[in-house]
PDB file of C-alpha atoms in Angstrom:
ATOM      1  CA  MET J 789       0.000   0.000   0.000  1.00  0.00           C
ATOM      2  CA  SER J 790       1.290   3.467  -0.915  1.00  0.00           C
ATOM      3  CA  LEU J 791       0.721   6.260   1.621  1.00  0.00           C
ATOM      4  CA  ASP J 792      -0.004   9.197  -0.707  1.00  0.00           C
ATOM      5  CA  VAL J 793      -1.605  11.988   1.323  1.00  0.00           C
ATOM      6  CA  HIS J 794      -1.859  15.774   1.287  1.00  0.00           C
ATOM      7  CA  PRO J 795       0.689  17.542   3.555  1.00  0.00           C
ATOM      8  CA  GLN J 796      -2.204  19.139   5.469  1.00  0.00           C
ATOM      9  CA  LEU J 797      -3.160  15.734   6.822  1.00  0.00           C
ATOM     10  CA  LEU J 798       0.362  15.359   8.197  1.00  0.00           C
ATOM     11  CA  ARG J 799       0.148  18.828   9.752  1.00  0.00           C
ATOM     12  CA  ALA J 800      -3.129  17.810  11.377  1.00  0.00           C
ATOM     13  CA  LEU J 801      -1.460  14.692  12.785  1.00  0.00           C
ATOM     14  CA  ARG J 802       1.413  16.722  14.266  1.00  0.00           C
ATOM     15  CA  ALA J 803      -0.919  19.341  15.744  1.00  0.00           C
ATOM     16  CA  VAL J 804      -3.124  16.794  17.504  1.00  0.00           C
ATOM     17  CA  LEU J 805      -0.123  14.885  18.834  1.00  0.00           C
ATOM     18  CA  GLU J 806       1.588  18.036  20.139  1.00  0.00           C
ATOM     19  CA  THR J 807      -1.518  19.552  21.760  1.00  0.00           C
ATOM     20  CA  GLY J 808      -3.186  16.310  22.868  1.00  0.00           C
ATOM     21  CA  SER J 809      -6.565  17.765  21.972  1.00  0.00           C
ATOM     22  CA  LEU J 810      -8.676  18.061  18.840  1.00  0.00           C
ATOM     23  CA  THR J 811     -10.003  21.375  20.124  1.00  0.00           C
ATOM     24  CA  ALA J 812      -6.555  22.880  20.730  1.00  0.00           C
ATOM     25  CA  ALA J 813      -5.220  21.495  17.453  1.00  0.00           C
ATOM     26  CA  SER J 814      -8.144  22.927  15.472  1.00  0.00           C
ATOM     27  CA  GLU J 815      -7.555  26.348  17.061  1.00  0.00           C
ATOM     28  CA  ARG J 816      -3.866  26.182  16.166  1.00  0.00           C
ATOM     29  CA  LEU J 817      -4.549  25.258  12.541  1.00  0.00           C
ATOM     30  CA  GLY J 818      -7.583  27.471  12.009  1.00  0.00           C
ATOM     31  CA  PHE J 819     -10.047  24.665  11.215  1.00  0.00           C
ATOM     32  CA  THR J 820     -13.266  23.678  12.909  1.00  0.00           C
ATOM     33  CA  GLN J 821     -13.009  20.625  15.144  1.00  0.00           C
ATOM     34  CA  SER J 822     -15.281  18.744  12.753  1.00  0.00           C
ATOM     35  CA  ALA J 823     -13.023  19.517   9.785  1.00  0.00           C
ATOM     36  CA  LEU J 824      -9.939  18.450  11.719  1.00  0.00           C
ATOM     37  CA  SER J 825     -11.621  15.190  12.772  1.00  0.00           C
ATOM     38  CA  LYS J 826     -12.324  14.458   9.116  1.00  0.00           C
ATOM     39  CA  GLN J 827      -8.678  15.091   8.240  1.00  0.00           C
ATOM     40  CA  ILE J 828      -7.512  12.637  10.916  1.00  0.00           C
ATOM     41  CA  ALA J 829     -10.076  10.092   9.727  1.00  0.00           C
ATOM     42  CA  ALA J 830      -8.866  10.498   6.133  1.00  0.00           C
ATOM     43  CA  LEU J 831      -5.265   9.990   7.230  1.00  0.00           C
ATOM     44  CA  GLU J 832      -6.183   6.870   9.219  1.00  0.00           C
ATOM     45  CA  ALA J 833      -8.046   5.512   6.206  1.00  0.00           C
ATOM     46  CA  ALA J 834      -5.037   6.129   3.959  1.00  0.00           C
ATOM     47  CA  ALA J 835      -2.635   4.607   6.497  1.00  0.00           C
ATOM     48  CA  GLY J 836      -4.903   1.650   7.247  1.00  0.00           C
ATOM     49  CA  VAL J 837      -4.247   1.881  11.004  1.00  0.00           C
ATOM     50  CA  GLN J 838      -5.634   3.707  14.032  1.00  0.00           C
ATOM     51  CA  LEU J 839      -3.505   6.753  14.837  1.00  0.00           C
ATOM     52  CA  PHE J 840      -5.298   8.097  17.934  1.00  0.00           C
ATOM     53  CA  ARG J 841      -7.463   6.814  20.759  1.00  0.00           C
ATOM     54  CA  ARG J 842      -9.336   8.750  23.401  1.00  0.00           C
ATOM     55  CA  GLY J 843      -7.704   8.865  26.818  1.00  0.00           C
ATOM     56  CA  PRO J 844      -8.427  10.448  30.207  1.00  0.00           C
ATOM     57  CA  ARG J 845      -6.670  13.684  29.178  1.00  0.00           C
ATOM     58  CA  GLY J 846      -7.889  13.893  25.594  1.00  0.00           C
ATOM     59  CA  VAL J 847      -6.737  12.022  22.530  1.00  0.00           C
ATOM     60  CA  GLU J 848      -3.570   9.946  22.758  1.00  0.00           C
ATOM     61  CA  ALA J 849      -1.469   8.803  19.825  1.00  0.00           C
ATOM     62  CA  THR J 850      -1.044   5.094  19.215  1.00  0.00           C
ATOM     63  CA  GLU J 851       2.390   3.670  18.472  1.00  0.00           C
ATOM     64  CA  ALA J 852       1.538   3.958  14.768  1.00  0.00           C
ATOM     65  CA  GLY J 853       0.573   7.587  15.319  1.00  0.00           C
ATOM     66  CA  HIS J 854       3.889   8.388  17.008  1.00  0.00           C
ATOM     67  CA  ARG J 855       5.891   6.697  14.267  1.00  0.00           C
ATOM     68  CA  LEU J 856       4.035   8.402  11.454  1.00  0.00           C
ATOM     69  CA  ALA J 857       4.318  11.768  13.231  1.00  0.00           C
ATOM     70  CA  THR J 858       8.102  11.386  13.401  1.00  0.00           C
ATOM     71  CA  ARG J 859       8.257  10.799   9.648  1.00  0.00           C
ATOM     72  CA  ALA J 860       5.763  13.606   9.062  1.00  0.00           C
ATOM     73  CA  ALA J 861       7.962  16.108  10.898  1.00  0.00           C
ATOM     74  CA  THR J 862      10.861  15.383   8.539  1.00  0.00           C
ATOM     75  CA  ILE J 863       8.642  15.580   5.442  1.00  0.00           C
ATOM     76  CA  LEU J 864       7.079  18.896   6.502  1.00  0.00           C
ATOM     77  CA  ASP J 865      10.461  20.405   7.339  1.00  0.00           C
ATOM     78  CA  GLU J 866      11.755  19.477   3.885  1.00  0.00           C
ATOM     79  CA  LEU J 867       8.706  21.064   2.240  1.00  0.00           C
ATOM     80  CA  ASP J 868       9.163  24.249   4.280  1.00  0.00           C
ATOM     81  CA  ALA J 869      12.863  24.357   3.379  1.00  0.00           C
ATOM     82  CA  ALA J 870      11.992  23.990  -0.312  1.00  0.00           C
ATOM     83  CA  GLN J 871       9.499  26.844  -0.050  1.00  0.00           C
ATOM     84  CA  ARG J 872      12.137  29.074   1.583  1.00  0.00           C
ATOM     85  CA  GLU J 873      14.606  28.349  -1.220  1.00  0.00           C
ATOM     86  CA  LEU J 874      12.041  29.270  -3.862  1.00  0.00           C
ATOM     87  CA  GLU J 875      11.089  32.474  -2.024  1.00  0.00           C
ATOM     88  CA  ASN J 876      14.738  33.486  -1.683  1.00  0.00           C
ATOM     89  CA  LEU J 877      15.228  33.299  -5.461  1.00  0.00           C
ATOM     90  CA  SER J 878      13.174  36.478  -5.794  1.00  0.00           C
ATOM     91  CA  ALA J 879      14.372  38.139  -2.569  1.00  0.00           C
ATOM     92  CA  PRO J 880      17.528  40.258  -2.134  1.00  0.00           C
ATOM     93  CA  LEU J 881      20.517  38.000  -1.546  1.00  0.00           C
ATOM     94  CA  GLY J 882      20.698  37.212   2.158  1.00  0.00           C
ATOM     95  CA  GLY J 883      17.804  39.539   2.909  1.00  0.00           C
ATOM     96  CA  ARG J 884      15.783  36.948   4.830  1.00  0.00           C
ATOM     97  CA  VAL J 885      17.047  34.930   7.799  1.00  0.00           C
ATOM     98  CA  ALA J 886      15.182  32.178   9.653  1.00  0.00           C
ATOM     99  CA  LEU J 887      15.853  32.212  13.404  1.00  0.00           C
ATOM    100  CA  GLY J 888      14.603  29.502  15.743  1.00  0.00           C
ATOM    101  CA  GLY J 889      14.324  29.515  19.517  1.00  0.00           C
ATOM    102  CA  PHE J 890      12.673  27.671  22.393  1.00  0.00           C
ATOM    103  CA  PRO J 891       9.721  29.494  24.012  1.00  0.00           C
ATOM    104  CA  ALA J 892      11.696  31.157  26.823  1.00  0.00           C
ATOM    105  CA  THR J 893      13.839  33.015  24.277  1.00  0.00           C
ATOM    106  CA  ALA J 894      10.673  34.575  22.860  1.00  0.00           C
ATOM    107  CA  MET J 895       9.885  36.290  26.167  1.00  0.00           C
ATOM    108  CA  SER J 896      12.426  39.059  25.625  1.00  0.00           C
ATOM    109  CA  LEU J 897      15.646  38.064  23.860  1.00  0.00           C
ATOM    110  CA  VAL J 898      14.213  37.413  20.401  1.00  0.00           C
ATOM    111  CA  PRO J 899      11.835  40.418  20.193  1.00  0.00           C
ATOM    112  CA  ARG J 900      14.565  42.770  21.447  1.00  0.00           C
ATOM    113  CA  THR J 901      16.977  41.317  18.899  1.00  0.00           C
ATOM    114  CA  ILE J 902      14.505  41.683  16.031  1.00  0.00           C
ATOM    115  CA  ALA J 903      13.832  45.302  17.039  1.00  0.00           C
ATOM    116  CA  ARG J 904      17.568  46.062  17.154  1.00  0.00           C
ATOM    117  CA  VAL J 905      18.227  44.498  13.750  1.00  0.00           C
ATOM    118  CA  ARG J 906      15.205  46.191  12.196  1.00  0.00           C
ATOM    119  CA  ALA J 907      16.387  49.599  13.404  1.00  0.00           C
ATOM    120  CA  ALA J 908      19.952  49.125  12.157  1.00  0.00           C
ATOM    121  CA  HIS J 909      19.298  47.051   9.027  1.00  0.00           C
ATOM    122  CA  PRO J 910      15.731  47.553   7.750  1.00  0.00           C
ATOM    123  CA  SER J 911      16.439  45.429   4.645  1.00  0.00           C
ATOM    124  CA  ILE J 912      16.946  42.318   6.762  1.00  0.00           C
ATOM    125  CA  THR J 913      13.818  40.252   7.434  1.00  0.00           C
ATOM    126  CA  ILE J 914      13.857  37.813  10.361  1.00  0.00           C
ATOM    127  CA  ASP J 915      11.436  34.891  10.334  1.00  0.00           C
ATOM    128  CA  PHE J 916      11.175  33.546  13.889  1.00  0.00           C
ATOM    129  CA  LEU J 917      10.080  29.950  14.519  1.00  0.00           C
ATOM    130  CA  GLU J 918       9.396  29.043  18.145  1.00  0.00           C
ATOM    131  CA  SER J 919       9.716  25.465  19.360  1.00  0.00           C
ATOM    132  CA  SER J 920      11.734  23.192  21.636  1.00  0.00           C
ATOM    133  CA  THR J 921      15.477  22.607  21.320  1.00  0.00           C
ATOM    134  CA  PRO J 922      15.088  19.144  19.700  1.00  0.00           C
ATOM    135  CA  VAL J 923      12.832  20.650  17.034  1.00  0.00           C
ATOM    136  CA  GLN J 924      15.251  23.554  16.455  1.00  0.00           C
ATOM    137  CA  LEU J 925      18.103  21.148  15.779  1.00  0.00           C
ATOM    138  CA  ARG J 926      15.987  19.107  13.401  1.00  0.00           C
ATOM    139  CA  ARG J 927      14.897  22.226  11.518  1.00  0.00           C
ATOM    140  CA  LEU J 928      18.484  23.462  11.361  1.00  0.00           C
ATOM    141  CA  ARG J 929      19.607  20.213   9.740  1.00  0.00           C
ATOM    142  CA  ALA J 930      16.653  20.300   7.344  1.00  0.00           C
ATOM    143  CA  GLY J 931      17.678  23.755   6.127  1.00  0.00           C
ATOM    144  CA  ARG J 932      14.565  25.386   7.532  1.00  0.00           C
ATOM    145  CA  LEU J 933      16.605  27.539   9.933  1.00  0.00           C
ATOM    146  CA  ASP J 934      19.744  29.623   9.477  1.00  0.00           C
ATOM    147  CA  LEU J 935      20.311  30.201  13.203  1.00  0.00           C
ATOM    148  CA  ALA J 936      18.876  28.447  16.251  1.00  0.00           C
ATOM    149  CA  LEU J 937      18.854  29.323  19.944  1.00  0.00           C
ATOM    150  CA  VAL J 938      19.134  26.059  21.860  1.00  0.00           C
ATOM    151  CA  ALA J 939      19.603  25.022  25.473  1.00  0.00           C
ATOM    152  CA  ALA J 940      22.195  22.568  26.776  1.00  0.00           C
ATOM    153  CA  GLY J 941      23.422  21.426  30.159  1.00  0.00           C
ATOM    154  CA  GLU J 942      22.396  19.552  33.282  1.00  0.00           C
ATOM    155  CA  GLY J 943      18.976  17.948  33.200  1.00  0.00           C
ATOM    156  CA  LEU J 944      18.715  18.130  29.417  1.00  0.00           C
ATOM    157  CA  PRO J 945      19.311  15.333  26.893  1.00  0.00           C
ATOM    158  CA  GLY J 946      22.755  14.990  25.347  1.00  0.00           C
ATOM    159  CA  TYR J 947      21.722  16.381  21.974  1.00  0.00           C
ATOM    160  CA  ASP J 948      23.568  15.204  18.883  1.00  0.00           C
ATOM    161  CA  LEU J 949      25.425  18.292  17.641  1.00  0.00           C
ATOM    162  CA  THR J 950      27.425  16.535  14.956  1.00  0.00           C
ATOM    163  CA  GLY J 951      27.979  18.929  12.067  1.00  0.00           C
ATOM    164  CA  ILE J 952      26.496  21.861  14.003  1.00  0.00           C
ATOM    165  CA  GLU J 953      28.600  24.803  15.146  1.00  0.00           C
ATOM    166  CA  THR J 954      27.626  26.399  18.457  1.00  0.00           C
ATOM    167  CA  GLU J 955      28.737  29.326  20.559  1.00  0.00           C
ATOM    168  CA  ARG J 956      27.694  30.159  24.079  1.00  0.00           C
ATOM    169  CA  LEU J 957      25.642  33.297  24.742  1.00  0.00           C
ATOM    170  CA  PRO J 958      25.325  35.079  28.108  1.00  0.00           C
ATOM    171  CA  ALA J 959      22.312  33.657  29.904  1.00  0.00           C
ATOM    172  CA  GLY J 960      22.472  34.351  33.653  1.00  0.00           C
ATOM    173  CA  PRO J 961      21.314  31.934  36.365  1.00  0.00           C
ATOM    174  CA  LEU J 962      18.120  29.934  36.571  1.00  0.00           C
ATOM    175  CA  LEU J 963      15.660  31.725  38.856  1.00  0.00           C
ATOM    176  CA  VAL J 964      12.546  30.802  40.801  1.00  0.00           C
ATOM    177  CA  ALA J 965       9.431  32.884  40.150  1.00  0.00           C
ATOM    178  CA  VAL J 966       6.995  33.353  43.055  1.00  0.00           C
ATOM    179  CA  GLY J 967       3.886  35.435  43.695  1.00  0.00           C
ATOM    180  CA  HIS J 968       4.474  38.801  45.405  1.00  0.00           C
ATOM    181  CA  ARG J 969       2.699  37.522  48.541  1.00  0.00           C
ATOM    182  CA  HIS J 970       4.766  34.343  48.727  1.00  0.00           C
ATOM    183  CA  ARG J 971       6.956  33.851  51.797  1.00  0.00           C
ATOM    184  CA  LEU J 972      10.099  33.998  49.598  1.00  0.00           C
ATOM    185  CA  ALA J 973       9.093  37.016  47.502  1.00  0.00           C
ATOM    186  CA  ARG J 974      11.467  39.401  49.278  1.00  0.00           C
ATOM    187  CA  ALA J 975      14.212  36.914  50.087  1.00  0.00           C
ATOM    188  CA  GLY J 976      16.376  37.775  47.093  1.00  0.00           C
ATOM    189  CA  ARG J 977      18.405  34.602  47.490  1.00  0.00           C
ATOM    190  CA  VAL J 978      17.498  31.280  49.130  1.00  0.00           C
ATOM    191  CA  ALA J 979      18.944  27.844  49.768  1.00  0.00           C
ATOM    192  CA  VAL J 980      17.571  24.909  47.807  1.00  0.00           C
ATOM    193  CA  ALA J 981      16.240  23.500  51.097  1.00  0.00           C
ATOM    194  CA  ASP J 982      13.894  26.511  51.305  1.00  0.00           C
ATOM    195  CA  LEU J 983      12.099  25.179  48.224  1.00  0.00           C
ATOM    196  CA  GLU J 984      11.079  21.891  49.823  1.00  0.00           C
ATOM    197  CA  GLY J 985       7.345  21.357  50.110  1.00  0.00           C
ATOM    198  CA  GLU J 986       6.385  23.941  47.492  1.00  0.00           C
ATOM    199  CA  GLY J 987       3.829  23.307  44.754  1.00  0.00           C
ATOM    200  CA  TRP J 988       5.288  23.773  41.296  1.00  0.00           C
ATOM    201  CA  ILE J 989       3.811  25.004  38.024  1.00  0.00           C
ATOM    202  CA  ALA J 990       5.452  23.054  35.185  1.00  0.00           C
ATOM    203  CA  GLY J 991       5.504  23.579  31.462  1.00  0.00           C
ATOM    204  CA  ARG J 992       3.722  21.197  29.130  1.00  0.00           C
ATOM    205  CA  GLY J 993       4.833  20.332  25.617  1.00  0.00           C
ATOM    206  CA  ALA J 994       5.072  17.418  23.245  1.00  0.00           C
ATOM    207  CA  ARG J 995       6.256  14.104  24.649  1.00  0.00           C
ATOM    208  CA  GLY J 996       9.960  14.143  25.512  1.00  0.00           C
ATOM    209  CA  GLU J 997      10.422  17.905  25.149  1.00  0.00           C
ATOM    210  CA  PRO J 998      12.166  19.498  28.176  1.00  0.00           C
ATOM    211  CA  GLN J 999      10.207  22.102  30.117  1.00  0.00           C
ATOM    212  CA  PHE J1000      10.816  24.601  32.875  1.00  0.00           C
ATOM    213  CA  GLY J1001       9.113  23.663  36.126  1.00  0.00           C
ATOM    214  CA  ALA J1002      10.399  22.464  39.497  1.00  0.00           C
ATOM    215  CA  TRP J1003      13.923  23.246  40.684  1.00  0.00           C
ATOM    216  CA  PRO J1004      16.076  20.610  38.923  1.00  0.00           C
ATOM    217  CA  THR J1005      17.761  19.048  41.976  1.00  0.00           C
ATOM    218  CA  LEU J1006      14.638  18.615  44.115  1.00  0.00           C
ATOM    219  CA  ARG J1007      13.611  15.023  44.700  1.00  0.00           C
ATOM    220  CA  ASP J1008       9.960  14.189  44.013  1.00  0.00           C
ATOM    221  CA  PRO J1009       8.685  17.777  43.734  1.00  0.00           C
ATOM    222  CA  THR J1010       4.942  18.344  43.915  1.00  0.00           C
ATOM    223  CA  ILE J1011       3.610  19.430  40.509  1.00  0.00           C
ATOM    224  CA  VAL J1012       0.279  21.216  40.982  1.00  0.00           C
ATOM    225  CA  ALA J1013      -0.291  22.171  37.336  1.00  0.00           C
ATOM    226  CA  GLU J1014       1.167  21.567  33.874  1.00  0.00           C
ATOM    227  CA  LEU J1015       0.451  24.464  31.520  1.00  0.00           C
ATOM    228  CA  GLY J1016       1.391  25.049  27.916  1.00  0.00           C
ATOM    229  CA  ASP J1017       2.552  28.646  27.667  1.00  0.00           C
ATOM    230  CA  TRP J1018       4.471  31.128  29.781  1.00  0.00           C
ATOM    231  CA  SER J1019       1.672  33.676  30.190  1.00  0.00           C
ATOM    232  CA  THR J1020      -0.631  31.064  31.726  1.00  0.00           C
ATOM    233  CA  ARG J1021       2.072  29.645  33.983  1.00  0.00           C
ATOM    234  CA  LEU J1022       3.068  33.058  35.279  1.00  0.00           C
ATOM    235  CA  GLY J1023      -0.563  34.001  35.761  1.00  0.00           C
ATOM    236  CA  PHE J1024      -0.943  31.002  38.072  1.00  0.00           C
ATOM    237  CA  VAL J1025       2.234  32.046  39.920  1.00  0.00           C
ATOM    238  CA  ALA J1026       0.973  35.623  40.332  1.00  0.00           C
ATOM    239  CA  ALA J1027      -2.258  34.266  41.803  1.00  0.00           C
ATOM    240  CA  GLY J1028      -0.310  32.286  44.406  1.00  0.00           C
ATOM    241  CA  LEU J1029      -1.231  28.879  42.985  1.00  0.00           C
ATOM    242  CA  GLY J1030       2.347  27.655  42.809  1.00  0.00           C
ATOM    243  CA  ILE J1031       5.897  28.654  41.873  1.00  0.00           C
ATOM    244  CA  THR J1032       8.067  27.872  38.865  1.00  0.00           C
ATOM    245  CA  THR J1033      11.559  28.199  37.451  1.00  0.00           C
ATOM    246  CA  VAL J1034      12.289  30.894  34.908  1.00  0.00           C
ATOM    247  CA  PRO J1035      15.488  31.819  33.027  1.00  0.00           C
ATOM    248  CA  SER J1036      17.176  35.154  33.689  1.00  0.00           C
ATOM    249  CA  LEU J1037      16.466  36.031  30.054  1.00  0.00           C
ATOM    250  CA  GLY J1038      12.796  36.326  30.927  1.00  0.00           C
ATOM    251  CA  ALA J1039      13.099  38.032  34.306  1.00  0.00           C
ATOM    252  CA  GLY J1040      12.682  41.538  32.900  1.00  0.00           C
ATOM    253  CA  VAL J1041       9.255  40.908  31.371  1.00  0.00           C
ATOM    254  CA  LEU J1042       7.497  39.089  34.192  1.00  0.00           C
ATOM    255  CA  PRO J1043       3.926  40.250  34.903  1.00  0.00           C
ATOM    256  CA  ASP J1044       2.925  42.342  37.885  1.00  0.00           C
ATOM    257  CA  GLY J1045       2.604  40.253  40.996  1.00  0.00           C
ATOM    258  CA  VAL J1046       5.580  37.986  40.213  1.00  0.00           C
ATOM    259  CA  ALA J1047       9.008  38.227  41.867  1.00  0.00           C
ATOM    260  CA  THR J1048      12.170  36.195  41.312  1.00  0.00           C
ATOM    261  CA  VAL J1049      14.718  34.748  43.717  1.00  0.00           C
ATOM    262  CA  GLU J1050      18.112  33.184  43.116  1.00  0.00           C
ATOM    263  CA  VAL J1051      18.956  29.768  44.542  1.00  0.00           C
ATOM    264  CA  ASP J1052      22.169  28.632  46.212  1.00  0.00           C
ATOM    265  CA  ASP J1053      22.592  25.035  45.092  1.00  0.00           C
ATOM    266  CA  SER J1054      26.027  23.432  44.917  1.00  0.00           C
ATOM    267  CA  GLY J1055      24.500  20.396  43.225  1.00  0.00           C
ATOM    268  CA  TRP J1056      23.309  22.366  40.201  1.00  0.00           C
ATOM    269  CA  THR J1057      25.849  23.087  37.469  1.00  0.00           C
ATOM    270  CA  GLY J1058      23.456  25.104  35.330  1.00  0.00           C
ATOM    271  CA  ARG J1059      22.536  25.273  31.683  1.00  0.00           C
ATOM    272  CA  SER J1060      23.854  27.148  28.678  1.00  0.00           C
ATOM    273  CA  LEU J1061      22.213  29.175  25.945  1.00  0.00           C
ATOM    274  CA  LEU J1062      23.790  28.307  22.605  1.00  0.00           C
ATOM    275  CA  LEU J1063      23.555  29.883  19.181  1.00  0.00           C
ATOM    276  CA  ALA J1064      23.710  27.073  16.633  1.00  0.00           C
ATOM    277  CA  ARG J1065      24.296  27.134  12.888  1.00  0.00           C
ATOM    278  CA  ILE J1066      25.500  24.989  10.019  1.00  0.00           C
ATOM    279  CA  GLY J1067      27.981  26.477   7.579  1.00  0.00           C
ATOM    280  CA  THR J1068      29.325  30.002   7.155  1.00  0.00           C
ATOM    281  CA  LEU J1069      27.400  33.011   8.411  1.00  0.00           C
ATOM    282  CA  THR J1070      25.997  35.342   5.755  1.00  0.00           C
ATOM    283  CA  GLY J1071      26.088  39.126   6.181  1.00  0.00           C
ATOM    284  CA  PRO J1072      22.533  39.303   7.559  1.00  0.00           C
ATOM    285  CA  SER J1073      23.145  36.315   9.835  1.00  0.00           C
ATOM    286  CA  THR J1074      26.261  38.013  11.191  1.00  0.00           C
ATOM    287  CA  ALA J1075      24.214  41.115  12.017  1.00  0.00           C
ATOM    288  CA  ILE J1076      21.650  38.991  13.847  1.00  0.00           C
ATOM    289  CA  ARG J1077      24.378  37.147  15.760  1.00  0.00           C
ATOM    290  CA  SER J1078      25.845  40.482  16.897  1.00  0.00           C
ATOM    291  CA  ALA J1079      22.430  41.732  18.024  1.00  0.00           C
ATOM    292  CA  LEU J1080      21.741  38.487  19.914  1.00  0.00           C
ATOM    293  CA  LEU J1081      25.057  38.771  21.763  1.00  0.00           C
ATOM    294  CA  THR J1082      24.345  42.379  22.755  1.00  0.00           C
ATOM    295  CA  GLU J1083      20.800  41.730  23.931  1.00  0.00           C
ATOM    296  CA  ALA J1084      21.682  38.460  25.707  1.00  0.00           C
ATOM    297  CA  ARG J1085      24.488  40.222  27.605  1.00  0.00           C
ATOM    298  CA  THR J1086      22.166  43.063  28.638  1.00  0.00           C
ATOM    299  CA  LEU J1087      19.385  40.717  29.797  1.00  0.00           C
ATOM    300  CA  ALA J1088      21.799  38.454  31.698  1.00  0.00           C
ATOM    301  CA  GLU J1089      23.218  41.431  33.592  1.00  0.00           C
ATOM    302  CA  ARG J1090      19.732  42.700  34.465  1.00  0.00           C
ATOM    303  CA  GLY J1091      18.541  39.256  35.509  1.00  0.00           C
TER     304      GLY J1091
END
């Protein structure tokens, strides 16, 4: 049997797998839930196997669904890379740069960098793609990205960086975000033992993707909520419903009602923010690299 399907069906598969919900996936893709259900049904019919089953937290991918989604990610990245190459044929040479970053970089570092580059070099267009570090590396290898902001260090997988050049950017320490009425809100700096017994707000992403949440060296932390985006997580923190970890890069844009504290923890070696690329930097990419270094240094010092 030949699996010959429209790319949209593969995008539907990825969206449902990543969100775990037909409702959330339909909102992401701009379809009605009924239309998305029909797309999944059409894909299952073409594949000849069940790709999803309903679970206690929404729809859950079967083993076949996970395997097809992995292949789909590669296929969609190749299609996107092909589209970029065709678009660049009619664009000024090097005028468009694709930059990737995990969600925490989008809190402040990336928008500040784009604003800096736009002011200094208005002919440079930056396309920003937000996703986890594993996805950034895959997109970089597929040619979909020119530059990628990725995380590395303790508590993260040992990513395969073969063929990828990286340089370390200033990042500052990992912080703990608490509500302004929390007992630690005015502490400034605490010992890791002071975090025992707290309820933690954790990030939620696709299976296997690292997330910010409890302090990394705590044993068996209590997770009171898993939420998909930073604004929701920090809203819960501001309301006193739990605390969470946050990188220094995001400390300057926290909402009202949220404070940060540093943690003394000799068992934590920290993480690094890396700028990754494959091949030689173009003129526009060099300008973006310079802006990232400047903004990362400023944010790390403020954090």
